[in-house]
Amino acid sequence: MSRFKHVVCAMSGGVDSAVSAYLLKKQGYKVTGCFMKNWNRQEELYNNCSMENDLEDAEYVCRKLDIPFKVVDFSKQYWNKVFSQFLVEYQQGWTPNPDILCNKFINVQLIKEI
């Protein structure tokens, strides 16, 4: 096993994060599931993908795996570091990929603080 004994696994409510958490636990790591809120409820009114459903799915998986579950609100950081840049690039006619900035500024930087 790695020198790291505790791992925070970002839980999206989807299959990939659920399997990742399962495999990490199976390998002997202490796993904490973490759901990141990157939008607020007002912004979600125009979106067909409900954050609440994803949150419920992520919490359900963590309960089934018997691992701790945390919810963190990164909506302000996501807007300032990721989505605002996405809008600038989109308005310039580019094809932006917000996941790259999210990984750099949210997933890697902020999740370390948990």
PDB file of N, CA and C in Angstrom:
ATOM      1  N   MET A   1       0.842  -1.176   0.000  1.00  0.00           N
ATOM      2  CA  MET A   1       0.000   0.000   0.000  1.00  0.00           C
ATOM      3  C   MET A   1       0.890   1.243   0.000  1.00  0.00           C
ATOM      4  N   SER A   2       0.394   2.296  -0.538  1.00  0.00           N
ATOM      5  CA  SER A   2       1.068   3.579  -0.597  1.00  0.00           C
ATOM      6  C   SER A   2       1.300   4.128   0.805  1.00  0.00           C
ATOM      7  N   ARG A   3       2.129   5.151   0.899  1.00  0.00           N
ATOM      8  CA  ARG A   3       2.369   5.791   2.200  1.00  0.00           C
ATOM      9  C   ARG A   3       1.141   6.556   2.678  1.00  0.00           C
ATOM     10  N   PHE A   4       0.180   6.822   1.778  1.00  0.00           N
ATOM     11  CA  PHE A   4      -1.058   7.491   2.148  1.00  0.00           C
ATOM     12  C   PHE A   4      -2.056   6.450   2.640  1.00  0.00           C
ATOM     13  N   LYS A   5      -2.601   6.668   3.818  1.00  0.00           N
ATOM     14  CA  LYS A   5      -3.555   5.718   4.367  1.00  0.00           C
ATOM     15  C   LYS A   5      -4.981   6.233   4.286  1.00  0.00           C
ATOM     16  N   HIS A   6      -5.119   7.544   4.134  1.00  0.00           N
ATOM     17  CA  HIS A   6      -6.449   8.150   4.065  1.00  0.00           C
ATOM     18  C   HIS A   6      -6.592   8.860   2.729  1.00  0.00           C
ATOM     19  N   VAL A   7      -7.696   8.592   2.043  1.00  0.00           N
ATOM     20  CA  VAL A   7      -7.942   9.167   0.725  1.00  0.00           C
ATOM     21  C   VAL A   7      -9.312   9.836   0.723  1.00  0.00           C
ATOM     22  N   VAL A   8      -9.367  11.041   0.177  1.00  0.00           N
ATOM     23  CA  VAL A   8     -10.647  11.704  -0.054  1.00  0.00           C
ATOM     24  C   VAL A   8     -11.013  11.439  -1.509  1.00  0.00           C
ATOM     25  N   CYS A   9     -12.159  10.825  -1.709  1.00  0.00           N
ATOM     26  CA  CYS A   9     -12.619  10.470  -3.050  1.00  0.00           C
ATOM     27  C   CYS A   9     -13.781  11.378  -3.422  1.00  0.00           C
ATOM     28  N   ALA A  10     -13.597  12.183  -4.468  1.00  0.00           N
ATOM     29  CA  ALA A  10     -14.676  13.051  -4.935  1.00  0.00           C
ATOM     30  C   ALA A  10     -15.796  12.179  -5.484  1.00  0.00           C
ATOM     31  N   MET A  11     -16.984  12.347  -4.932  1.00  0.00           N
ATOM     32  CA  MET A  11     -18.141  11.537  -5.300  1.00  0.00           C
ATOM     33  C   MET A  11     -19.115  12.377  -6.113  1.00  0.00           C
ATOM     34  N   SER A  12     -19.356  11.968  -7.351  1.00  0.00           N
ATOM     35  CA  SER A  12     -20.248  12.725  -8.234  1.00  0.00           C
ATOM     36  C   SER A  12     -21.678  12.208  -8.206  1.00  0.00           C
ATOM     37  N   GLY A  13     -21.848  11.008  -7.689  1.00  0.00           N
ATOM     38  CA  GLY A  13     -23.151  10.355  -7.780  1.00  0.00           C
ATOM     39  C   GLY A  13     -23.189   9.379  -8.941  1.00  0.00           C
ATOM     40  N   GLY A  14     -22.085   9.312  -9.680  1.00  0.00           N
ATOM     41  CA  GLY A  14     -22.012   8.421 -10.836  1.00  0.00           C
ATOM     42  C   GLY A  14     -21.245   7.141 -10.546  1.00  0.00           C
ATOM     43  N   VAL A  15     -21.178   6.303 -11.558  1.00  0.00           N
ATOM     44  CA  VAL A  15     -20.562   4.980 -11.426  1.00  0.00           C
ATOM     45  C   VAL A  15     -19.052   5.072 -11.206  1.00  0.00           C
ATOM     46  N   ASP A  16     -18.367   5.950 -11.949  1.00  0.00           N
ATOM     47  CA  ASP A  16     -16.904   6.012 -11.855  1.00  0.00           C
ATOM     48  C   ASP A  16     -16.425   6.311 -10.435  1.00  0.00           C
ATOM     49  N   SER A  17     -17.016   7.304  -9.801  1.00  0.00           N
ATOM     50  CA  SER A  17     -16.577   7.650  -8.449  1.00  0.00           C
ATOM     51  C   SER A  17     -16.972   6.566  -7.451  1.00  0.00           C
ATOM     52  N   ALA A  18     -18.109   5.937  -7.655  1.00  0.00           N
ATOM     53  CA  ALA A  18     -18.534   4.852  -6.758  1.00  0.00           C
ATOM     54  C   ALA A  18     -17.566   3.680  -6.833  1.00  0.00           C
ATOM     55  N   VAL A  19     -17.187   3.301  -8.031  1.00  0.00           N
ATOM     56  CA  VAL A  19     -16.247   2.186  -8.203  1.00  0.00           C
ATOM     57  C   VAL A  19     -14.872   2.563  -7.655  1.00  0.00           C
ATOM     58  N   SER A  20     -14.457   3.806  -7.877  1.00  0.00           N
ATOM     59  CA  SER A  20     -13.164   4.253  -7.341  1.00  0.00           C
ATOM     60  C   SER A  20     -13.138   4.138  -5.820  1.00  0.00           C
ATOM     61  N   ALA A  21     -14.182   4.618  -5.165  1.00  0.00           N
ATOM     62  CA  ALA A  21     -14.252   4.540  -3.702  1.00  0.00           C
ATOM     63  C   ALA A  21     -14.247   3.084  -3.242  1.00  0.00           C
ATOM     64  N   TYR A  22     -14.994   2.241  -3.930  1.00  0.00           N
ATOM     65  CA  TYR A  22     -15.041   0.817  -3.595  1.00  0.00           C
ATOM     66  C   TYR A  22     -13.662   0.178  -3.714  1.00  0.00           C
ATOM     67  N   LEU A  23     -12.988   0.425  -4.823  1.00  0.00           N
ATOM     68  CA  LEU A  23     -11.668  -0.186  -5.041  1.00  0.00           C
ATOM     69  C   LEU A  23     -10.637   0.320  -4.036  1.00  0.00           C
ATOM     70  N   LEU A  24     -10.681   1.604  -3.720  1.00  0.00           N
ATOM     71  CA  LEU A  24      -9.760   2.143  -2.720  1.00  0.00           C
ATOM     72  C   LEU A  24      -9.994   1.498  -1.356  1.00  0.00           C
ATOM     73  N   LYS A  25     -11.240   1.363  -0.966  1.00  0.00           N
ATOM     74  CA  LYS A  25     -11.557   0.736   0.318  1.00  0.00           C
ATOM     75  C   LYS A  25     -11.121  -0.725   0.310  1.00  0.00           C
ATOM     76  N   LYS A  26     -11.374  -1.404  -0.795  1.00  0.00           N
ATOM     77  CA  LYS A  26     -11.004  -2.820  -0.916  1.00  0.00           C
ATOM     78  C   LYS A  26      -9.482  -3.003  -0.790  1.00  0.00           C
ATOM     79  N   GLN A  27      -8.728  -1.999  -1.231  1.00  0.00           N
ATOM     80  CA  GLN A  27      -7.270  -2.068  -1.149  1.00  0.00           C
ATOM     81  C   GLN A  27      -6.741  -1.662   0.226  1.00  0.00           C
ATOM     82  N   GLY A  28      -7.633  -1.333   1.153  1.00  0.00           N
ATOM     83  CA  GLY A  28      -7.223  -1.066   2.523  1.00  0.00           C
ATOM     84  C   GLY A  28      -7.102   0.393   2.906  1.00  0.00           C
ATOM     85  N   TYR A  29      -7.446   1.281   2.013  1.00  0.00           N
ATOM     86  CA  TYR A  29      -7.394   2.701   2.339  1.00  0.00           C
ATOM     87  C   TYR A  29      -8.586   3.097   3.196  1.00  0.00           C
ATOM     88  N   LYS A  30      -8.379   4.086   4.056  1.00  0.00           N
ATOM     89  CA  LYS A  30      -9.490   4.738   4.744  1.00  0.00           C
ATOM     90  C   LYS A  30     -10.000   5.776   3.742  1.00  0.00           C
ATOM     91  N   VAL A  31     -11.239   5.648   3.323  1.00  0.00           N
ATOM     92  CA  VAL A  31     -11.797   6.500   2.279  1.00  0.00           C
ATOM     93  C   VAL A  31     -12.883   7.398   2.863  1.00  0.00           C
ATOM     94  N   THR A  32     -12.826   8.668   2.507  1.00  0.00           N
ATOM     95  CA  THR A  32     -13.905   9.598   2.816  1.00  0.00           C
ATOM     96  C   THR A  32     -14.489  10.069   1.490  1.00  0.00           C
ATOM     97  N   GLY A  33     -15.779   9.908   1.331  1.00  0.00           N
ATOM     98  CA  GLY A  33     -16.454  10.394   0.132  1.00  0.00           C
ATOM     99  C   GLY A  33     -16.773  11.872   0.279  1.00  0.00           C
ATOM    100  N   CYS A  34     -16.563  12.620  -0.784  1.00  0.00           N
ATOM    101  CA  CYS A  34     -16.770  14.064  -0.736  1.00  0.00           C
ATOM    102  C   CYS A  34     -17.568  14.509  -1.961  1.00  0.00           C
ATOM    103  N   PHE A  35     -18.721  15.109  -1.721  1.00  0.00           N
ATOM    104  CA  PHE A  35     -19.538  15.653  -2.796  1.00  0.00           C
ATOM    105  C   PHE A  35     -19.308  17.154  -2.845  1.00  0.00           C
ATOM    106  N   MET A  36     -18.951  17.656  -4.019  1.00  0.00           N
ATOM    107  CA  MET A  36     -18.663  19.077  -4.184  1.00  0.00           C
ATOM    108  C   MET A  36     -19.846  19.780  -4.841  1.00  0.00           C
ATOM    109  N   LYS A  37     -20.384  20.756  -4.150  1.00  0.00           N
ATOM    110  CA  LYS A  37     -21.436  21.601  -4.742  1.00  0.00           C
ATOM    111  C   LYS A  37     -20.739  22.719  -5.511  1.00  0.00           C
ATOM    112  N   ASN A  38     -20.856  22.672  -6.827  1.00  0.00           N
ATOM    113  CA  ASN A  38     -20.225  23.684  -7.660  1.00  0.00           C
ATOM    114  C   ASN A  38     -21.224  24.681  -8.236  1.00  0.00           C
ATOM    115  N   TRP A  39     -22.480  24.508  -7.906  1.00  0.00           N
ATOM    116  CA  TRP A  39     -23.555  25.418  -8.336  1.00  0.00           C
ATOM    117  C   TRP A  39     -24.435  25.702  -7.145  1.00  0.00           C
ATOM    118  N   ASN A  40     -25.140  26.813  -7.191  1.00  0.00           N
ATOM    119  CA  ASN A  40     -26.139  27.026  -6.159  1.00  0.00           C
ATOM    120  C   ASN A  40     -27.512  26.715  -6.742  1.00  0.00           C
ATOM    121  N   ARG A  41     -28.510  26.670  -5.918  1.00  0.00           N
ATOM    122  CA  ARG A  41     -29.850  26.256  -6.364  1.00  0.00           C
ATOM    123  C   ARG A  41     -30.429  27.194  -7.419  1.00  0.00           C
ATOM    124  N   GLN A  42     -30.167  28.481  -7.311  1.00  0.00           N
ATOM    125  CA  GLN A  42     -30.704  29.424  -8.293  1.00  0.00           C
ATOM    126  C   GLN A  42     -30.136  29.141  -9.682  1.00  0.00           C
ATOM    127  N   GLU A  43     -28.836  28.859  -9.778  1.00  0.00           N
ATOM    128  CA  GLU A  43     -28.218  28.567 -11.066  1.00  0.00           C
ATOM    129  C   GLU A  43     -28.736  27.256 -11.637  1.00  0.00           C
ATOM    130  N   GLU A  44     -29.155  26.358 -10.771  1.00  0.00           N
ATOM    131  CA  GLU A  44     -29.592  25.046 -11.218  1.00  0.00           C
ATOM    132  C   GLU A  44     -30.995  25.049 -11.812  1.00  0.00           C
ATOM    133  N   LEU A  45     -31.748  26.109 -11.595  1.00  0.00           N
ATOM    134  CA  LEU A  45     -33.120  26.168 -12.108  1.00  0.00           C
ATOM    135  C   LEU A  45     -33.188  25.985 -13.619  1.00  0.00           C
ATOM    136  N   TYR A  46     -32.123  26.321 -14.312  1.00  0.00           N
ATOM    137  CA  TYR A  46     -32.108  26.249 -15.766  1.00  0.00           C
ATOM    138  C   TYR A  46     -31.401  24.992 -16.274  1.00  0.00           C
ATOM    139  N   ASN A  47     -31.110  24.080 -15.391  1.00  0.00           N
ATOM    140  CA  ASN A  47     -30.344  22.893 -15.733  1.00  0.00           C
ATOM    141  C   ASN A  47     -31.230  21.661 -15.540  1.00  0.00           C
ATOM    142  N   ASN A  48     -31.166  20.721 -16.457  1.00  0.00           N
ATOM    143  CA  ASN A  48     -31.965  19.500 -16.351  1.00  0.00           C
ATOM    144  C   ASN A  48     -31.356  18.470 -15.408  1.00  0.00           C
ATOM    145  N   CYS A  49     -30.107  18.647 -15.042  1.00  0.00           N
ATOM    146  CA  CYS A  49     -29.411  17.690 -14.189  1.00  0.00           C
ATOM    147  C   CYS A  49     -29.453  18.206 -12.753  1.00  0.00           C
ATOM    148  N   SER A  50     -30.202  17.562 -11.918  1.00  0.00           N
ATOM    149  CA  SER A  50     -30.403  18.032 -10.555  1.00  0.00           C
ATOM    150  C   SER A  50     -29.241  17.634  -9.643  1.00  0.00           C
ATOM    151  N   MET A  51     -28.662  18.637  -9.001  1.00  0.00           N
ATOM    152  CA  MET A  51     -27.590  18.383  -8.054  1.00  0.00           C
ATOM    153  C   MET A  51     -28.103  17.560  -6.877  1.00  0.00           C
ATOM    154  N   GLU A  52     -29.349  17.766  -6.496  1.00  0.00           N
ATOM    155  CA  GLU A  52     -29.909  17.032  -5.363  1.00  0.00           C
ATOM    156  C   GLU A  52     -29.942  15.526  -5.639  1.00  0.00           C
ATOM    157  N   ASN A  53     -30.274  15.136  -6.848  1.00  0.00           N
ATOM    158  CA  ASN A  53     -30.260  13.710  -7.199  1.00  0.00           C
ATOM    159  C   ASN A  53     -28.854  13.141  -7.136  1.00  0.00           C
ATOM    160  N   ASP A  54     -27.891  13.897  -7.645  1.00  0.00           N
ATOM    161  CA  ASP A  54     -26.495  13.455  -7.596  1.00  0.00           C
ATOM    162  C   ASP A  54     -26.021  13.338  -6.153  1.00  0.00           C
ATOM    163  N   LEU A  55     -26.389  14.305  -5.337  1.00  0.00           N
ATOM    164  CA  LEU A  55     -26.024  14.290  -3.919  1.00  0.00           C
ATOM    165  C   LEU A  55     -26.601  13.064  -3.223  1.00  0.00           C
ATOM    166  N   GLU A  56     -27.868  12.786  -3.470  1.00  0.00           N
ATOM    167  CA  GLU A  56     -28.498  11.609  -2.871  1.00  0.00           C
ATOM    168  C   GLU A  56     -27.807  10.326  -3.313  1.00  0.00           C
ATOM    169  N   ASP A  57     -27.446  10.228  -4.593  1.00  0.00           N
ATOM    170  CA  ASP A  57     -26.758   9.037  -5.101  1.00  0.00           C
ATOM    171  C   ASP A  57     -25.384   8.877  -4.448  1.00  0.00           C
ATOM    172  N   ALA A  58     -24.654   9.974  -4.334  1.00  0.00           N
ATOM    173  CA  ALA A  58     -23.320   9.925  -3.724  1.00  0.00           C
ATOM    174  C   ALA A  58     -23.412   9.507  -2.257  1.00  0.00           C
ATOM    175  N   GLU A  59     -24.378  10.074  -1.551  1.00  0.00           N
ATOM    176  CA  GLU A  59     -24.560   9.730  -0.136  1.00  0.00           C
ATOM    177  C   GLU A  59     -24.959   8.259   0.026  1.00  0.00           C
ATOM    178  N   TYR A  60     -25.806   7.780  -0.863  1.00  0.00           N
ATOM    179  CA  TYR A  60     -26.244   6.391  -0.836  1.00  0.00           C
ATOM    180  C   TYR A  60     -25.046   5.445  -1.016  1.00  0.00           C
ATOM    181  N   VAL A  61     -24.195   5.750  -1.975  1.00  0.00           N
ATOM    182  CA  VAL A  61     -23.017   4.907  -2.229  1.00  0.00           C
ATOM    183  C   VAL A  61     -22.111   4.878  -1.002  1.00  0.00           C
ATOM    184  N   CYS A  62     -21.878   6.040  -0.405  1.00  0.00           N
ATOM    185  CA  CYS A  62     -21.013   6.090   0.774  1.00  0.00           C
ATOM    186  C   CYS A  62     -21.604   5.307   1.937  1.00  0.00           C
ATOM    187  N   ARG A  63     -22.909   5.392   2.090  1.00  0.00           N
ATOM    188  CA  ARG A  63     -23.585   4.624   3.142  1.00  0.00           C
ATOM    189  C   ARG A  63     -23.411   3.125   2.891  1.00  0.00           C
ATOM    190  N   LYS A  64     -23.607   2.699   1.635  1.00  0.00           N
ATOM    191  CA  LYS A  64     -23.463   1.274   1.289  1.00  0.00           C
ATOM    192  C   LYS A  64     -22.031   0.792   1.498  1.00  0.00           C
ATOM    193  N   LEU A  65     -21.054   1.674   1.199  1.00  0.00           N
ATOM    194  CA  LEU A  65     -19.654   1.303   1.371  1.00  0.00           C
ATOM    195  C   LEU A  65     -19.183   1.477   2.811  1.00  0.00           C
ATOM    196  N   ASP A  66     -20.047   2.053   3.648  1.00  0.00           N
ATOM    197  CA  ASP A  66     -19.725   2.320   5.050  1.00  0.00           C
ATOM    198  C   ASP A  66     -18.475   3.197   5.168  1.00  0.00           C
ATOM    199  N   ILE A  67     -18.494   4.313   4.429  1.00  0.00           N
ATOM    200  CA  ILE A  67     -17.408   5.279   4.506  1.00  0.00           C
ATOM    201  C   ILE A  67     -18.004   6.640   4.877  1.00  0.00           C
ATOM    202  N   PRO A  68     -17.215   7.487   5.534  1.00  0.00           N
ATOM    203  CA  PRO A  68     -17.711   8.825   5.873  1.00  0.00           C
ATOM    204  C   PRO A  68     -18.053   9.611   4.613  1.00  0.00           C
ATOM    205  N   PHE A  69     -18.994  10.531   4.753  1.00  0.00           N
ATOM    206  CA  PHE A  69     -19.448  11.335   3.622  1.00  0.00           C
ATOM    207  C   PHE A  69     -19.480  12.798   4.022  1.00  0.00           C
ATOM    208  N   LYS A  70     -18.884  13.644   3.187  1.00  0.00           N
ATOM    209  CA  LYS A  70     -18.879  15.086   3.421  1.00  0.00           C
ATOM    210  C   LYS A  70     -19.431  15.804   2.204  1.00  0.00           C
ATOM    211  N   VAL A  71     -20.041  16.944   2.446  1.00  0.00           N
ATOM    212  CA  VAL A  71     -20.501  17.821   1.373  1.00  0.00           C
ATOM    213  C   VAL A  71     -19.780  19.152   1.559  1.00  0.00           C
ATOM    214  N   VAL A  72     -19.153  19.624   0.486  1.00  0.00           N
ATOM    215  CA  VAL A  72     -18.459  20.913   0.534  1.00  0.00           C
ATOM    216  C   VAL A  72     -19.033  21.821  -0.547  1.00  0.00           C
ATOM    217  N   ASP A  73     -19.128  23.089  -0.230  1.00  0.00           N
ATOM    218  CA  ASP A  73     -19.682  24.062  -1.165  1.00  0.00           C
ATOM    219  C   ASP A  73     -18.550  24.861  -1.800  1.00  0.00           C
ATOM    220  N   PHE A  74     -18.271  24.571  -3.061  1.00  0.00           N
ATOM    221  CA  PHE A  74     -17.255  25.291  -3.823  1.00  0.00           C
ATOM    222  C   PHE A  74     -17.894  26.157  -4.906  1.00  0.00           C
ATOM    223  N   SER A  75     -19.169  26.496  -4.760  1.00  0.00           N
ATOM    224  CA  SER A  75     -19.858  27.219  -5.828  1.00  0.00           C
ATOM    225  C   SER A  75     -19.222  28.583  -6.108  1.00  0.00           C
ATOM    226  N   LYS A  76     -18.814  29.296  -5.092  1.00  0.00           N
ATOM    227  CA  LYS A  76     -18.177  30.600  -5.301  1.00  0.00           C
ATOM    228  C   LYS A  76     -16.841  30.437  -6.018  1.00  0.00           C
ATOM    229  N   GLN A  77     -16.023  29.503  -5.563  1.00  0.00           N
ATOM    230  CA  GLN A  77     -14.725  29.271  -6.188  1.00  0.00           C
ATOM    231  C   GLN A  77     -14.890  28.778  -7.625  1.00  0.00           C
ATOM    232  N   TYR A  78     -15.877  27.911  -7.853  1.00  0.00           N
ATOM    233  CA  TYR A  78     -16.117  27.386  -9.190  1.00  0.00           C
ATOM    234  C   TYR A  78     -16.508  28.526 -10.138  1.00  0.00           C
ATOM    235  N   TRP A  79     -17.386  29.387  -9.684  1.00  0.00           N
ATOM    236  CA  TRP A  79     -17.807  30.508 -10.530  1.00  0.00           C
ATOM    237  C   TRP A  79     -16.609  31.407 -10.857  1.00  0.00           C
ATOM    238  N   ASN A  80     -15.836  31.765  -9.826  1.00  0.00           N
ATOM    239  CA  ASN A  80     -14.733  32.703 -10.015  1.00  0.00           C
ATOM    240  C   ASN A  80     -13.554  32.129 -10.790  1.00  0.00           C
ATOM    241  N   LYS A  81     -13.228  30.882 -10.571  1.00  0.00           N
ATOM    242  CA  LYS A  81     -12.024  30.302 -11.174  1.00  0.00           C
ATOM    243  C   LYS A  81     -12.296  29.503 -12.441  1.00  0.00           C
ATOM    244  N   VAL A  82     -13.510  29.004 -12.599  1.00  0.00           N
ATOM    245  CA  VAL A  82     -13.781  28.086 -13.707  1.00  0.00           C
ATOM    246  C   VAL A  82     -14.829  28.642 -14.666  1.00  0.00           C
ATOM    247  N   PHE A  83     -16.031  28.869 -14.175  1.00  0.00           N
ATOM    248  CA  PHE A  83     -17.132  29.182 -15.083  1.00  0.00           C
ATOM    249  C   PHE A  83     -17.000  30.554 -15.735  1.00  0.00           C
ATOM    250  N   SER A  84     -16.510  31.537 -15.008  1.00  0.00           N
ATOM    251  CA  SER A  84     -16.341  32.862 -15.614  1.00  0.00           C
ATOM    252  C   SER A  84     -15.342  32.811 -16.764  1.00  0.00           C
ATOM    253  N   GLN A  85     -14.279  32.021 -16.609  1.00  0.00           N
ATOM    254  CA  GLN A  85     -13.300  31.852 -17.698  1.00  0.00           C
ATOM    255  C   GLN A  85     -13.925  31.091 -18.860  1.00  0.00           C
ATOM    256  N   PHE A  86     -14.759  30.113 -18.562  1.00  0.00           N
ATOM    257  CA  PHE A  86     -15.481  29.385 -19.601  1.00  0.00           C
ATOM    258  C   PHE A  86     -16.304  30.351 -20.449  1.00  0.00           C
ATOM    259  N   LEU A  87     -17.014  31.269 -19.799  1.00  0.00           N
ATOM    260  CA  LEU A  87     -17.853  32.229 -20.527  1.00  0.00           C
ATOM    261  C   LEU A  87     -17.019  33.148 -21.423  1.00  0.00           C
ATOM    262  N   VAL A  88     -15.882  33.590 -20.913  1.00  0.00           N
ATOM    263  CA  VAL A  88     -15.002  34.450 -21.708  1.00  0.00           C
ATOM    264  C   VAL A  88     -14.547  33.720 -22.964  1.00  0.00           C
ATOM    265  N   GLU A  89     -14.075  32.502 -22.800  1.00  0.00           N
ATOM    266  CA  GLU A  89     -13.589  31.731 -23.947  1.00  0.00           C
ATOM    267  C   GLU A  89     -14.715  31.412 -24.931  1.00  0.00           C
ATOM    268  N   TYR A  90     -15.879  31.085 -24.414  1.00  0.00           N
ATOM    269  CA  TYR A  90     -17.024  30.765 -25.274  1.00  0.00           C
ATOM    270  C   TYR A  90     -17.437  31.990 -26.100  1.00  0.00           C
ATOM    271  N   GLN A  91     -17.448  33.152 -25.471  1.00  0.00           N
ATOM    272  CA  GLN A  91     -17.808  34.387 -26.175  1.00  0.00           C
ATOM    273  C   GLN A  91     -16.786  34.762 -27.243  1.00  0.00           C
ATOM    274  N   GLN A  92     -15.564  34.255 -27.105  1.00  0.00           N
ATOM    275  CA  GLN A  92     -14.527  34.516 -28.098  1.00  0.00           C
ATOM    276  C   GLN A  92     -14.550  33.485 -29.230  1.00  0.00           C
ATOM    277  N   GLY A  93     -15.526  32.588 -29.183  1.00  0.00           N
ATOM    278  CA  GLY A  93     -15.667  31.599 -30.244  1.00  0.00           C
ATOM    279  C   GLY A  93     -14.838  30.345 -30.057  1.00  0.00           C
ATOM    280  N   TRP A  94     -14.245  30.173 -28.891  1.00  0.00           N
ATOM    281  CA  TRP A  94     -13.453  28.990 -28.609  1.00  0.00           C
ATOM    282  C   TRP A  94     -14.366  27.862 -28.143  1.00  0.00           C
ATOM    283  N   THR A  95     -13.805  26.699 -27.990  1.00  0.00           N
ATOM    284  CA  THR A  95     -14.514  25.559 -27.426  1.00  0.00           C
ATOM    285  C   THR A  95     -13.858  25.235 -26.083  1.00  0.00           C
ATOM    286  N   PRO A  96     -14.277  25.920 -25.038  1.00  0.00           N
ATOM    287  CA  PRO A  96     -13.614  25.744 -23.736  1.00  0.00           C
ATOM    288  C   PRO A  96     -13.953  24.407 -23.086  1.00  0.00           C
ATOM    289  N   ASN A  97     -13.045  23.958 -22.237  1.00  0.00           N
ATOM    290  CA  ASN A  97     -13.255  22.736 -21.474  1.00  0.00           C
ATOM    291  C   ASN A  97     -13.152  23.088 -19.990  1.00  0.00           C
ATOM    292  N   PRO A  98     -14.282  23.330 -19.326  1.00  0.00           N
ATOM    293  CA  PRO A  98     -14.222  23.750 -17.923  1.00  0.00           C
ATOM    294  C   PRO A  98     -13.652  22.681 -16.999  1.00  0.00           C
ATOM    295  N   ASP A  99     -13.676  21.431 -17.411  1.00  0.00           N
ATOM    296  CA  ASP A  99     -13.133  20.373 -16.552  1.00  0.00           C
ATOM    297  C   ASP A  99     -11.643  20.555 -16.280  1.00  0.00           C
ATOM    298  N   ILE A 100     -10.922  21.098 -17.239  1.00  0.00           N
ATOM    299  CA  ILE A 100      -9.484  21.311 -17.050  1.00  0.00           C
ATOM    300  C   ILE A 100      -9.248  22.307 -15.925  1.00  0.00           C
ATOM    301  N   LEU A 101      -9.948  23.436 -15.962  1.00  0.00           N
ATOM    302  CA  LEU A 101      -9.797  24.428 -14.896  1.00  0.00           C
ATOM    303  C   LEU A 101     -10.358  23.921 -13.571  1.00  0.00           C
ATOM    304  N   CYS A 102     -11.426  23.146 -13.633  1.00  0.00           N
ATOM    305  CA  CYS A 102     -11.991  22.585 -12.401  1.00  0.00           C
ATOM    306  C   CYS A 102     -10.985  21.651 -11.736  1.00  0.00           C
ATOM    307  N   ASN A 103     -10.343  20.824 -12.528  1.00  0.00           N
ATOM    308  CA  ASN A 103      -9.327  19.929 -11.956  1.00  0.00           C
ATOM    309  C   ASN A 103      -8.186  20.725 -11.342  1.00  0.00           C
ATOM    310  N   LYS A 104      -7.757  21.766 -12.019  1.00  0.00           N
ATOM    311  CA  LYS A 104      -6.617  22.568 -11.545  1.00  0.00           C
ATOM    312  C   LYS A 104      -6.951  23.362 -10.282  1.00  0.00           C
ATOM    313  N   PHE A 105      -8.079  24.055 -10.281  1.00  0.00           N
ATOM    314  CA  PHE A 105      -8.374  24.983  -9.193  1.00  0.00           C
ATOM    315  C   PHE A 105      -9.296  24.430  -8.113  1.00  0.00           C
ATOM    316  N   ILE A 106     -10.124  23.474  -8.441  1.00  0.00           N
ATOM    317  CA  ILE A 106     -11.092  22.961  -7.467  1.00  0.00           C
ATOM    318  C   ILE A 106     -10.671  21.572  -6.983  1.00  0.00           C
ATOM    319  N   ASN A 107     -10.651  20.608  -7.893  1.00  0.00           N
ATOM    320  CA  ASN A 107     -10.388  19.223  -7.502  1.00  0.00           C
ATOM    321  C   ASN A 107      -9.019  19.033  -6.855  1.00  0.00           C
ATOM    322  N   VAL A 108      -7.993  19.654  -7.392  1.00  0.00           N
ATOM    323  CA  VAL A 108      -6.646  19.440  -6.873  1.00  0.00           C
ATOM    324  C   VAL A 108      -6.327  20.402  -5.727  1.00  0.00           C
ATOM    325  N   GLN A 109      -6.650  21.676  -5.879  1.00  0.00           N
ATOM    326  CA  GLN A 109      -6.298  22.663  -4.863  1.00  0.00           C
ATOM    327  C   GLN A 109      -7.186  22.602  -3.622  1.00  0.00           C
ATOM    328  N   LEU A 110      -8.480  22.736  -3.814  1.00  0.00           N
ATOM    329  CA  LEU A 110      -9.381  22.886  -2.665  1.00  0.00           C
ATOM    330  C   LEU A 110      -9.659  21.580  -1.946  1.00  0.00           C
ATOM    331  N   ILE A 111      -9.707  20.488  -2.675  1.00  0.00           N
ATOM    332  CA  ILE A 111     -10.046  19.220  -2.010  1.00  0.00           C
ATOM    333  C   ILE A 111      -8.916  18.788  -1.072  1.00  0.00           C
ATOM    334  N   LYS A 112      -7.699  19.297  -1.293  1.00  0.00           N
ATOM    335  CA  LYS A 112      -6.591  18.997  -0.376  1.00  0.00           C
ATOM    336  C   LYS A 112      -6.850  19.552   1.016  1.00  0.00           C
ATOM    337  N   GLU A 113      -7.644  20.609   1.081  1.00  0.00           N
ATOM    338  CA  GLU A 113      -7.903  21.276   2.354  1.00  0.00           C
ATOM    339  C   GLU A 113      -8.933  20.549   3.226  1.00  0.00           C
ATOM    340  N   ILE A 114      -9.549  19.534   2.675  1.00  0.00           N
ATOM    341  CA  ILE A 114     -10.589  18.817   3.411  1.00  0.00           C
ATOM    342  C   ILE A 114      -9.971  17.897   4.447  1.00  0.00           C
TER     343      ILE A 114
END
